[in-house]
Amino acid sequence: MEDRWDPTALTASPRVDPVAECVYCSRLIGADPSLVLHGGGNSSVKAARPDVTGRNVDAIFVKGSGWDMGSIEVAGFTPLRLDRLRDLLEVEELSDVDMMRELGAAKLDPSFPAPSVETLLHAFLPHRAVQHSHADVIVNLTNLAAERRAEALAEIYGDDVVVVPYVMPGFDLAKLVQATWPAHAHPGTTGMVLLNHGLFTFGDTSEEAYRRHVDLITRAEQWLDRHAPAAGRAEESSSPSSPSSPSSPSSPSLPPSAQLLTDLADLRRAISLAAGAPMVMRRHTDSVVERFVARPDLASLADRGPLTPDHVIRTKRAPMVGTDLAAYTSAYATYVDAHRSRARTPVTALDPAPRVVLDPRLGMVTIGRTAKDAAIAADIYHHTVPVLERAEDHLGGYVALPSPDLWDMEYWVLEQAKLATSSTPPELTGMVAVVTGAASGIGRACALDLLGRGAAVVGLDLADGVADVGSGPAWLGVRTDVTDAAAQHEALVAAVDRFGGVDIVVASAGFFATAPIADLTAEAWRTTMAVNLDAVASLFTAVHPLLARSPVGGRVVVIASKNVPAPGKGAAAYSSSKAALTQLCRVAALEWADDGIRVNVVHPDAVFDTGLWSPELLAERAAKAGLTVDGYKLRNLLHTEVTSARVAGVVRSLCSDTFAATTGAQVPIDGGNDRVI
Ligand code: ZN
């Protein structure tokens, strides 16, 4: 492990501020995905804190919930009254719910977040600074058969660390360490290995705790390199994309065939129905995955359990190997029922759908309620695979915690409490939308609106800028010429690879050329028809099999024009193309109703914040009408401006369940037009 401590990073004043130093060290650890992933790990520092009376209070600053180590700030470290925490450590029994309430009451500032569930353990450790990770190499050593594990730890660490058997994080773990400590710790103790869980290091300063982390991790790495060379290490290190990056593309192996596309969409539909909500599904075919899914012992190895119990919330106890979903969900129901009596209070069963699927043909598919959740499951499993392989191939076998311990974590009372208090997600959460013309104007506004309502969005556009319209794991911008059917198919392949299927299509790409019929060129006519009509017809043909497999029923909204019901001079090609497009949609509404697909049309008028309208064109039209530009913009019955955002709001509503009983509709968005009314 590289020592990334930079003596110049902390200037003189924060150098004496122990919390700032703790922030810096936590970020160093949090920046390395082989140490902590997505909210894992925590840290603390004990320091005096002045209160309003001017007196100093003995405090401990502990990582608060909701903060990632990699991006934590001073505001993420909750100050607590240390003497009160020490009192709590004297209690013999305390439920985790009671413990969290007591920790809340021990905060020195109620505006800070709830502190880590491992707070009492941090408070107990007789060192000022503490850093905790779930390092891959530590869980690699601790998920082995008991004898092999003991040998390895003794060889690597001798007497330098205290080894603590697995118990649930929380009060029980704090008490176990408290009981273990006097017999095992000594002045030379630099760390603590929690079996099947992770590593703690400590010291007088956060720098010392960090340096000890570097030392203990490096010793584990060196031992593993000698005894268990990592599979495929050379190709991984030369690979430009890190598996932990949420935007890292899958390797471009075989382009999925039409059959593979519909197989993936079928799998997503079945998984979503099992989960009771639409789910996002991301496919991975990188070299780590390809090697793993080809193993003859895949089913046995993948079923053993996660590296650290934290992961069970993200990946479930085990992936689904193959595609027999009925067998997986029934095994999950059996597992829940078998352990249900372990809980002191009644538990709410979680959905039985897998979060990781491993299949020799599909590769690895990760699943989540959101694209972010699917990406997190992927990050975790990308770190899991090499650990499983090293343990199994070189260290006598991978041995995870037994099911009851994992069940305790999955159905932990604190996790169950989150279910009761979590707010309703945005209305389009888990749905996948394809938006054409997404780089500007109405298409861009629709893409951003759908993204904001929780959908995963694939934006298509001829413009390069489409990649940057949205950001984060729920956005995929694909530069595509929609008039090229092959390119359109490629874009759908990318959509299914990234998100698992398609539920929503918004066709917004458009072309407008103004000319009276007498001057209309054949080229202008053909281009208008190609973009506004032919491209949508070929998209409909290509996307129908995916929409028909949507777990929520497909939803299509096509941007037509006020020119359909009320054509204008000089727009013959445009009006004709949009009229034909409207007719295409009406037939689609008829033909696709049996597949549960709704097809609706909107007729916007005078949306001036789009690429179709240059300031010059706007000024020219206003002058022709004898109006100012502002007057021209508001020349509708309601005297209201029709913006892209307003159109996007209507489009999104038509895509939502609000319009579940509406298909074949044509909705004007024009501020009221007497020729249309
Ligand atoms: Zn932990």
XYZ file of C-alpha atoms and ligand atoms in Angstrom:
678
model
C 0.000 0.000 0.000
C 1.410 3.288 -1.069
C 1.966 5.820 1.724
C 0.162 8.859 0.329
C 0.710 11.102 3.321
C 1.811 14.489 2.006
C 3.458 16.638 4.678
C 2.576 19.791 2.727
C -1.147 18.962 2.474
C -1.890 20.172 5.978
C -0.839 23.743 6.575
C 0.344 24.911 9.976
C -3.050 25.729 11.449
C -5.022 22.580 10.513
C -1.923 20.589 11.453
C -2.692 21.409 15.056
C -6.411 20.795 14.525
C -6.845 17.055 15.160
C -10.229 16.911 13.395
C -8.787 18.400 10.190
C -5.968 15.886 10.357
C -8.493 13.071 10.849
C -10.441 14.338 7.789
C -7.257 14.267 5.722
C -6.332 10.706 6.750
C -9.885 9.427 6.309
C -9.861 10.797 2.774
C -6.556 9.088 2.008
C -8.061 5.765 3.067
C -11.450 6.492 1.492
C -9.872 7.321 -1.868
C -8.633 3.745 -2.230
C -11.441 1.344 -3.237
C -9.321 -1.620 -2.180
C -9.639 -0.309 1.398
C -13.244 0.924 1.620
C -16.190 1.011 -0.762
C -19.333 3.131 -0.691
C -19.825 4.189 2.904
C -17.680 1.409 4.406
C -15.078 2.055 7.094
C -14.944 4.842 9.642
C -12.569 6.893 11.743
C -12.418 9.080 14.818
C -10.273 11.348 16.914
C -10.488 12.295 20.569
C -9.908 15.956 21.349
C -11.036 18.699 23.687
C -13.922 20.829 22.430
C -14.775 24.175 24.022
C -18.456 24.678 24.860
C -20.440 27.924 25.180
C -19.325 28.393 28.798
C -15.725 28.452 27.657
C -14.947 25.151 29.347
C -13.272 22.357 27.409
C -15.251 19.128 27.109
C -13.537 15.769 26.490
C -14.952 14.833 23.116
C -14.630 12.210 20.431
C -15.322 13.119 16.802
C -16.706 10.083 14.946
C -17.584 9.642 11.282
C -21.279 10.346 10.857
C -23.680 8.222 8.864
C -24.303 9.335 5.299
C -20.679 10.353 4.732
C -18.165 8.493 2.598
C -14.581 8.335 3.882
C -13.315 9.535 0.495
C -15.205 12.838 0.563
C -15.792 13.457 4.252
C -15.431 16.951 5.689
C -15.181 18.365 9.202
C -19.001 18.621 9.159
C -19.099 14.817 8.807
C -17.439 14.167 12.167
C -20.021 14.168 14.944
C -18.718 15.413 18.305
C -19.822 13.312 21.282
C -19.281 13.508 25.023
C -16.534 10.974 25.735
C -17.311 10.488 29.443
C -20.904 9.581 28.578
C -19.743 6.974 26.036
C -17.448 5.471 28.659
C -20.437 5.239 31.021
C -22.344 3.366 28.319
C -19.471 0.906 28.013
C -20.071 -0.061 31.656
C -23.591 -1.295 30.856
C -23.850 -5.083 30.431
C -26.565 -5.176 27.799
C -27.918 -2.592 25.418
C -29.995 -3.140 22.292
C -28.720 -1.434 19.161
C -31.836 0.744 19.039
C -31.232 1.886 22.624
C -27.539 2.371 21.847
C -28.294 4.632 18.874
C -30.702 6.669 21.012
C -28.036 7.060 23.713
C -25.428 8.041 21.114
C -27.866 10.632 19.799
C -28.254 12.018 23.316
C -24.470 12.106 23.804
C -23.892 14.368 20.796
C -22.375 17.714 21.692
C -24.226 19.326 18.799
C -27.611 17.943 17.732
C -27.212 19.280 14.195
C -24.532 16.687 13.388
C -25.491 13.343 11.805
C -25.993 10.115 13.751
C -22.508 8.782 14.533
C -21.200 5.433 13.269
C -22.643 2.340 14.886
C -19.050 1.507 15.840
C -18.784 4.678 17.998
C -18.521 2.851 21.332
C -15.648 0.756 20.003
C -13.836 3.944 18.946
C -14.529 5.433 22.367
C -13.131 2.374 24.130
C -9.852 2.152 22.202
C -7.210 3.822 24.398
C -5.677 5.886 21.591
C -6.530 9.367 20.388
C -6.849 8.566 16.694
C -8.519 5.532 15.068
C -8.877 4.531 11.410
C -10.973 1.557 10.243
C -11.201 -0.056 6.799
C -12.582 -3.205 5.172
C -9.396 -3.734 3.134
C -9.551 -6.427 0.450
C -6.316 -8.023 1.662
C -7.541 -8.224 5.268
C -10.830 -9.900 4.325
C -8.794 -12.126 2.003
C -6.851 -13.350 5.046
C -9.802 -13.569 7.417
C -12.259 -15.439 5.139
C -10.220 -18.651 5.286
C -10.549 -21.889 7.219
C -9.831 -21.178 10.904
C -6.468 -22.917 11.100
C -5.074 -21.446 7.875
C -6.245 -18.011 8.919
C -4.635 -18.223 12.339
C -1.356 -19.365 10.776
C -1.353 -16.566 8.243
C -2.170 -13.829 10.744
C 0.483 -15.073 13.172
C 3.081 -15.209 10.408
C 2.297 -11.724 9.124
C 1.621 -9.815 12.316
C 3.099 -11.827 15.166
C 1.938 -10.064 18.303
C 1.456 -6.629 16.691
C -2.315 -6.854 16.330
C -5.215 -7.966 18.469
C -7.370 -10.517 16.631
C -11.080 -10.337 17.432
C -13.588 -13.034 16.409
C -16.626 -11.955 14.399
C -19.615 -10.425 16.125
C -22.111 -7.902 14.791
C -20.878 -4.316 14.740
C -22.534 -2.270 17.456
C -22.729 -2.697 21.197
C -21.765 -6.398 21.179
C -18.572 -5.730 19.217
C -17.567 -2.883 21.549
C -18.100 -5.130 24.568
C -16.181 -8.015 23.003
C -13.169 -5.795 22.288
C -13.397 -4.380 25.792
C -13.249 -7.928 27.179
C -10.477 -9.089 24.801
C -8.214 -6.083 25.125
C -6.553 -6.514 28.552
C -5.280 -10.014 27.773
C -4.025 -9.278 24.248
C -3.060 -5.636 23.876
C 0.304 -4.234 24.922
C 2.271 -1.048 24.268
C 3.465 -2.403 20.899
C -0.052 -3.111 19.596
C -0.581 -1.111 16.413
C -3.817 -2.567 15.087
C -6.752 -4.876 15.471
C -7.970 -7.433 12.926
C -11.692 -8.135 13.103
C -12.285 -11.557 11.569
C -14.557 -11.528 8.479
C -14.805 -7.765 8.832
C -11.740 -5.533 8.555
C -8.856 -3.662 10.142
C -8.528 -1.008 12.849
C -5.349 0.955 13.441
C -4.758 3.608 16.049
C -2.177 6.000 17.366
C -1.562 9.247 19.123
C -2.294 11.173 15.929
C -4.297 10.389 12.793
C -1.010 10.436 10.900
C 0.293 7.650 13.116
C -2.948 5.651 12.729
C -2.761 6.106 8.942
C 0.919 5.093 8.794
C 0.137 1.962 10.803
C -2.645 1.195 8.332
C -0.104 1.478 5.512
C 2.278 -0.808 7.368
C -0.220 -3.525 8.279
C -1.835 -3.536 4.823
C 1.568 -3.663 3.107
C 2.607 -6.648 5.198
C -0.622 -8.451 4.213
C -0.104 -7.567 0.533
C 3.452 -8.866 0.534
C 2.457 -12.110 2.228
C -0.412 -12.629 -0.222
C 1.816 -11.911 -3.199
C 4.200 -14.605 -1.991
C 1.572 -17.214 -1.157
C -1.323 -16.413 -3.491
C -0.456 -14.571 -6.701
C -3.549 -12.691 -7.869
C -5.085 -14.072 -11.061
C -4.766 -11.873 -14.143
C -2.933 -9.183 -12.234
C -0.848 -8.003 -15.183
C -3.818 -7.407 -17.472
C -5.746 -5.624 -14.734
C -2.993 -3.166 -13.978
C -2.530 -2.361 -17.643
C -6.254 -1.853 -18.151
C -7.056 1.838 -18.558
C -10.414 1.611 -16.770
C -10.652 0.770 -13.103
C -13.537 -1.517 -12.194
C -14.428 0.787 -9.324
C -15.191 3.720 -11.579
C -18.960 3.895 -12.028
C -18.536 5.134 -15.584
C -16.061 2.482 -16.677
C -17.426 0.862 -19.810
C -17.745 -2.856 -20.181
C -15.104 -4.227 -22.493
C -16.356 -4.275 -26.045
C -16.416 -8.018 -26.461
C -19.096 -9.558 -28.637
C -21.788 -7.048 -29.581
C -25.016 -8.437 -28.182
C -27.199 -10.071 -30.780
C -30.900 -9.233 -31.033
C -31.543 -12.419 -29.065
C -29.204 -11.342 -26.279
C -30.945 -7.953 -26.106
C -34.346 -9.492 -25.579
C -32.921 -12.073 -23.173
C -31.527 -9.267 -21.036
C -34.820 -7.354 -21.212
C -36.703 -10.547 -20.247
C -34.376 -11.052 -17.276
C -34.850 -7.459 -16.150
C -38.620 -7.794 -16.428
C -38.637 -11.006 -14.373
C -36.287 -9.564 -11.732
C -38.323 -6.350 -11.508
C -41.553 -8.302 -11.065
C -39.903 -10.388 -8.333
C -38.624 -7.207 -6.661
C -42.020 -5.521 -6.923
C -40.566 -2.442 -8.637
C -38.705 -1.590 -11.843
C -34.985 -2.285 -11.428
C -31.923 -1.070 -13.277
C -29.642 -3.822 -14.520
C -26.071 -3.265 -15.670
C -24.041 -5.794 -17.609
C -20.275 -6.317 -17.214
C -18.051 -8.376 -19.484
C -14.570 -7.213 -18.443
C -11.678 -9.633 -18.091
C -12.183 -10.214 -14.339
C -15.799 -11.205 -14.969
C -15.069 -13.320 -18.031
C -12.487 -15.337 -16.142
C -14.728 -15.801 -13.125
C -17.922 -16.873 -14.921
C -15.910 -19.457 -16.895
C -14.770 -21.243 -13.706
C -16.104 -24.789 -13.343
C -16.597 -24.163 -9.611
C -18.512 -20.896 -10.188
C -21.736 -22.051 -8.508
C -19.978 -23.296 -5.378
C -17.566 -20.402 -5.011
C -20.131 -17.658 -5.658
C -22.506 -19.133 -3.098
C -20.131 -18.937 -0.102
C -20.974 -15.390 0.991
C -19.686 -11.797 0.967
C -16.269 -10.507 2.032
C -17.646 -8.442 4.888
C -21.219 -8.481 6.220
C -21.728 -4.824 5.231
C -21.912 -5.967 1.612
C -24.985 -8.104 2.179
C -27.188 -5.005 2.067
C -25.876 -4.266 -1.446
C -25.366 -7.711 -2.966
C -27.544 -10.026 -0.873
C -25.884 -13.071 0.698
C -25.041 -14.643 -2.665
C -25.392 -13.905 -6.385
C -27.760 -15.780 -8.670
C -25.661 -18.154 -10.776
C -27.388 -18.800 -14.107
C -30.856 -17.460 -14.848
C -33.221 -19.665 -12.856
C -34.931 -16.837 -11.012
C -37.704 -18.998 -9.534
C -35.114 -21.219 -7.844
C -33.233 -18.170 -6.528
C -36.283 -16.424 -5.066
C -37.573 -19.593 -3.470
C -34.151 -20.278 -1.904
C -34.166 -16.702 -0.606
C -37.626 -17.147 0.948
C -36.404 -20.340 2.637
C -33.323 -18.536 3.981
C -35.430 -15.700 5.399
C -37.877 -18.070 7.060
C -35.146 -20.338 8.412
C -33.597 -17.470 10.374
C -36.629 -15.296 11.059
C -36.796 -16.414 14.697
C -33.321 -14.942 15.377
C -34.790 -11.432 15.418
C -36.173 -10.119 18.690
C -38.839 -8.132 16.860
C -40.915 -9.129 13.799
C -39.038 -8.521 10.541
C -40.232 -7.232 7.176
C -38.990 -9.576 4.442
C -36.901 -7.791 1.836
C -37.621 -8.420 -1.826
C -36.226 -11.787 -2.994
C -34.636 -10.536 -6.229
C -30.872 -10.986 -6.721
C -28.518 -7.985 -6.907
C -25.728 -9.828 -8.744
C -26.231 -12.376 -11.523
C -23.340 -14.471 -12.821
C -23.878 -16.354 -16.031
C -21.351 -17.778 -18.496
C -23.287 -16.310 -21.431
C -24.423 -12.951 -20.000
C -21.316 -12.201 -17.914
C -22.030 -10.343 -14.672
C -25.248 -8.388 -14.320
C -25.695 -6.133 -11.310
C -29.061 -4.892 -10.201
C -30.361 -1.986 -8.165
C -33.394 0.170 -7.593
C -31.312 2.941 -9.177
C -28.391 3.016 -11.593
C -26.218 4.080 -8.653
C -27.243 1.022 -6.632
C -26.459 -1.234 -9.606
C -23.042 0.445 -9.945
C -22.323 -0.009 -6.221
C -23.183 -3.720 -6.394
C -20.823 -3.966 -9.377
C -17.978 -2.212 -7.540
C -18.384 -4.530 -4.574
C -18.450 -7.655 -6.699
C -15.474 -6.539 -8.782
C -13.554 -6.450 -5.490
C -15.086 -9.730 -4.320
C -14.046 -11.875 -7.296
C -10.239 -11.598 -6.920
C -10.496 -12.299 -3.182
C -12.601 -15.413 -3.769
C -10.137 -16.635 -6.405
C -7.011 -16.068 -4.325
C -8.476 -17.793 -1.301
C -9.876 -20.696 -3.289
C -6.931 -21.277 -5.595
C -4.019 -20.744 -3.222
C -5.049 -20.580 0.417
C -7.046 -23.718 1.024
C -10.492 -22.347 0.185
C -12.709 -19.318 0.689
C -14.789 -19.546 3.860
C -17.300 -16.785 4.561
C -19.380 -16.212 7.658
C -22.196 -18.717 8.085
C -25.692 -17.751 6.908
C -27.127 -16.914 10.344
C -24.524 -14.148 10.881
C -25.185 -12.734 7.432
C -28.918 -12.879 7.987
C -28.456 -10.964 11.249
C -26.819 -8.155 9.274
C -29.337 -8.167 6.414
C -32.252 -8.098 8.866
C -30.529 -5.994 11.510
C -33.003 -3.908 13.452
C -31.185 -0.720 12.396
C -31.502 -1.672 8.711
C -35.148 -2.587 9.199
C -35.743 0.805 10.803
C -34.474 2.462 7.610
C -37.240 0.688 5.646
C -39.900 2.255 7.832
C -38.475 5.765 7.652
C -37.259 5.890 4.053
C -39.205 8.344 1.939
C -40.968 7.437 -1.303
C -38.486 7.521 -4.187
C -39.095 9.783 -7.197
C -41.922 8.508 -9.414
C -39.788 7.209 -12.296
C -37.169 5.456 -10.123
C -35.885 2.275 -11.748
C -37.338 3.102 -15.182
C -35.147 3.437 -18.262
C -35.803 6.167 -20.838
C -34.401 6.698 -24.329
C -34.596 10.306 -25.518
C -33.648 11.354 -29.053
C -32.422 14.845 -29.823
C -31.190 14.995 -26.227
C -28.357 17.504 -26.680
C -30.514 20.611 -26.990
C -33.962 22.177 -26.809
C -36.996 20.074 -25.933
C -35.045 16.788 -26.042
C -32.489 18.068 -23.569
C -35.188 19.432 -21.268
C -37.020 16.073 -21.390
C -33.829 14.120 -20.674
C -32.985 16.265 -17.649
C -36.559 16.212 -16.357
C -36.764 12.405 -16.580
C -33.349 12.124 -14.901
C -34.568 14.413 -12.116
C -37.604 12.185 -11.574
C -35.438 9.141 -10.950
C -35.261 7.523 -14.401
C -32.038 6.215 -15.924
C -31.740 8.064 -19.227
C -30.017 7.261 -22.506
C -29.743 10.428 -24.590
C -29.178 10.158 -28.352
C -28.019 13.053 -30.474
C -25.854 13.887 -33.434
C -24.052 16.521 -31.348
C -20.911 15.599 -29.395
C -22.204 17.488 -26.383
C -24.791 14.778 -25.711
C -22.302 12.939 -23.494
C -22.323 15.830 -21.015
C -26.036 16.686 -20.885
C -26.449 14.638 -17.702
C -23.964 13.231 -15.233
C -23.661 10.346 -12.813
C -24.422 6.659 -13.195
C -28.036 7.223 -14.371
C -26.936 9.112 -17.510
C -25.620 7.688 -20.767
C -25.169 10.033 -23.734
C -24.639 8.307 -27.075
C -23.589 10.234 -30.164
C -25.921 8.816 -32.809
C -27.328 9.770 -36.183
C -30.964 8.744 -35.694
C -31.473 8.499 -39.443
C -28.961 5.615 -39.511
C -30.883 2.499 -38.453
C -27.700 0.558 -37.665
C -26.439 3.366 -35.411
C -29.812 3.483 -33.719
C -29.595 -0.256 -33.023
C -26.108 0.220 -31.548
C -27.515 2.882 -29.236
C -30.230 0.499 -28.037
C -27.556 -2.142 -27.416
C -25.677 0.389 -25.286
C -28.900 1.225 -23.426
C -29.629 -2.411 -22.605
C -26.018 -3.120 -21.625
C -26.010 -0.144 -19.265
C -29.533 -0.248 -17.814
C -31.117 -3.588 -18.780
C -34.024 -2.573 -21.002
C -36.213 0.316 -22.141
C -39.479 1.508 -20.543
C -39.818 5.015 -21.949
C -39.127 6.490 -25.390
C -39.259 10.215 -26.057
C -38.773 11.014 -29.753
C -37.674 14.614 -29.928
C -35.020 14.828 -32.646
C -36.367 17.174 -35.303
C -35.429 19.090 -38.447
C -37.047 22.315 -39.607
C -36.493 24.087 -42.916
C -38.650 26.995 -43.942
C -39.565 27.490 -47.602
C -42.776 28.050 -49.555
C -43.778 25.041 -51.625
C -42.815 26.864 -54.830
C -39.193 26.992 -53.596
C -39.033 23.682 -51.749
C -36.035 21.592 -52.756
C -36.194 17.822 -52.945
C -33.280 17.655 -50.533
C -35.016 19.772 -47.864
C -38.133 17.636 -48.228
C -36.179 14.383 -47.946
C -34.071 15.508 -44.974
C -37.179 16.670 -43.133
C -38.899 13.342 -43.733
C -35.758 11.348 -42.866
C -35.280 12.997 -39.454
C -38.860 13.706 -38.414
C -40.582 10.584 -39.745
C -38.356 7.774 -41.067
C -36.053 7.824 -38.026
C -38.996 7.477 -35.638
C -40.510 4.661 -37.711
C -37.245 2.697 -37.624
C -36.787 3.452 -33.908
C -40.295 2.149 -33.237
C -39.536 -1.100 -35.092
C -36.241 -1.575 -33.248
C -37.449 -0.657 -29.766
C -40.801 -2.449 -29.778
C -39.419 -5.784 -28.494
C -37.822 -3.921 -25.576
C -40.910 -1.832 -24.727
C -43.039 -4.978 -24.853
C -40.761 -6.447 -22.146
C -40.964 -3.430 -19.854
C -41.903 -4.460 -16.314
C -44.068 -1.332 -15.979
C -45.597 -1.184 -19.482
C -43.879 0.808 -22.219
C -44.525 4.534 -22.518
C -43.860 6.508 -25.686
C -44.213 10.237 -26.149
C -43.534 11.787 -29.529
C -42.892 15.477 -30.032
C -45.019 16.508 -33.030
C -46.173 20.101 -33.580
C -49.041 22.552 -33.451
C -48.572 22.544 -37.210
C -50.369 19.196 -37.341
C -53.801 20.548 -36.330
C -53.020 24.099 -37.546
C -50.444 24.193 -40.342
C -48.713 27.394 -41.367
C -47.384 28.811 -44.596
C -43.735 28.105 -45.386
C -43.599 24.849 -43.398
C -44.947 22.307 -45.865
C -42.262 19.702 -45.358
C -42.228 20.136 -41.578
C -46.025 20.087 -41.224
C -46.363 17.091 -43.532
C -43.670 15.138 -41.699
C -45.232 15.834 -38.307
C -48.718 14.953 -39.595
C -47.425 11.621 -40.906
C -45.569 11.124 -37.618
C -48.790 11.688 -35.703
C -50.519 9.100 -37.864
C -47.642 6.659 -37.221
C -48.181 7.144 -33.478
C -51.923 6.588 -33.745
C -51.340 3.265 -35.475
C -48.669 2.351 -32.913
C -51.175 3.098 -30.126
C -53.609 0.674 -31.801
C -51.085 -2.062 -32.512
C -49.188 -1.913 -29.215
C -52.046 -1.613 -26.731
C -52.101 -5.395 -26.269
C -48.427 -5.211 -25.244
C -49.299 -2.655 -22.579
C -47.464 0.111 -24.448
C -48.969 3.610 -24.411
C -48.191 5.988 -27.280
C -49.064 9.658 -26.979
C -48.243 12.765 -28.952
C -47.643 16.351 -27.871
C -48.111 19.348 -30.142
C -45.933 22.189 -28.846
C -46.029 25.589 -30.484
C -43.631 28.488 -30.444
C -40.988 26.940 -28.182
C -38.328 29.522 -28.814
C -35.543 28.197 -26.569
C -34.699 25.404 -29.018
C -32.112 24.981 -31.757
C -34.813 25.462 -34.422
C -35.125 29.150 -33.552
C -32.188 31.487 -34.057
C -32.508 35.078 -32.731
C -32.522 36.246 -36.379
C -35.402 33.961 -37.347
C -37.325 35.033 -34.253
C -36.818 38.736 -35.063
C -37.822 38.181 -38.682
C -41.028 36.345 -37.714
C -41.911 38.949 -35.089
C -41.426 41.750 -37.639
C -43.587 39.916 -40.179
C -46.361 39.640 -37.597
C -45.965 43.333 -36.715
C -44.981 42.466 -33.109
C -42.015 42.878 -30.808
C -40.031 39.705 -30.103
C -41.521 39.495 -26.594
C -45.017 40.110 -27.939
C -44.459 37.452 -30.591
C -43.443 34.918 -27.930
C -46.690 35.512 -26.009
C -49.146 35.633 -28.910
C -51.341 32.800 -27.652
C -54.697 32.774 -25.874
C -53.152 32.528 -22.404
C -50.340 35.038 -23.200
C -47.870 32.624 -21.671
C -44.439 31.587 -22.853
C -44.073 27.955 -23.935
C -40.608 26.857 -22.832
C -38.758 23.572 -23.326
C -39.068 22.941 -19.596
C -42.865 23.272 -19.809
C -42.999 20.801 -22.673
C -40.736 18.443 -20.714
C -43.109 18.609 -17.733
C -46.039 17.492 -19.894
C -43.943 14.759 -21.529
C -42.840 13.435 -18.148
C -46.427 13.424 -16.870
C -47.525 11.457 -19.926
C -44.725 8.969 -19.146
C -45.824 8.649 -15.519
C -48.578 6.498 -14.048
C -50.836 9.566 -13.923
C -51.651 8.837 -17.563
C -51.777 5.035 -17.158
C -55.198 4.983 -18.876
C -54.273 7.240 -21.782
C -52.997 6.200 -25.194
C -53.381 7.675 -28.664
C -53.850 11.174 -27.215
C -52.648 14.391 -28.849
C -51.956 17.081 -26.280
C -51.438 20.693 -27.360
C -48.780 22.689 -25.476
C -49.235 26.035 -27.144
C -50.699 28.497 -24.640
C -54.082 28.061 -26.330
C -54.625 28.515 -30.060
C -58.032 29.430 -31.506
C -57.324 27.474 -34.681
C -56.704 24.328 -32.644
C -59.446 24.770 -30.063
Zn -16.623 -1.953 9.705
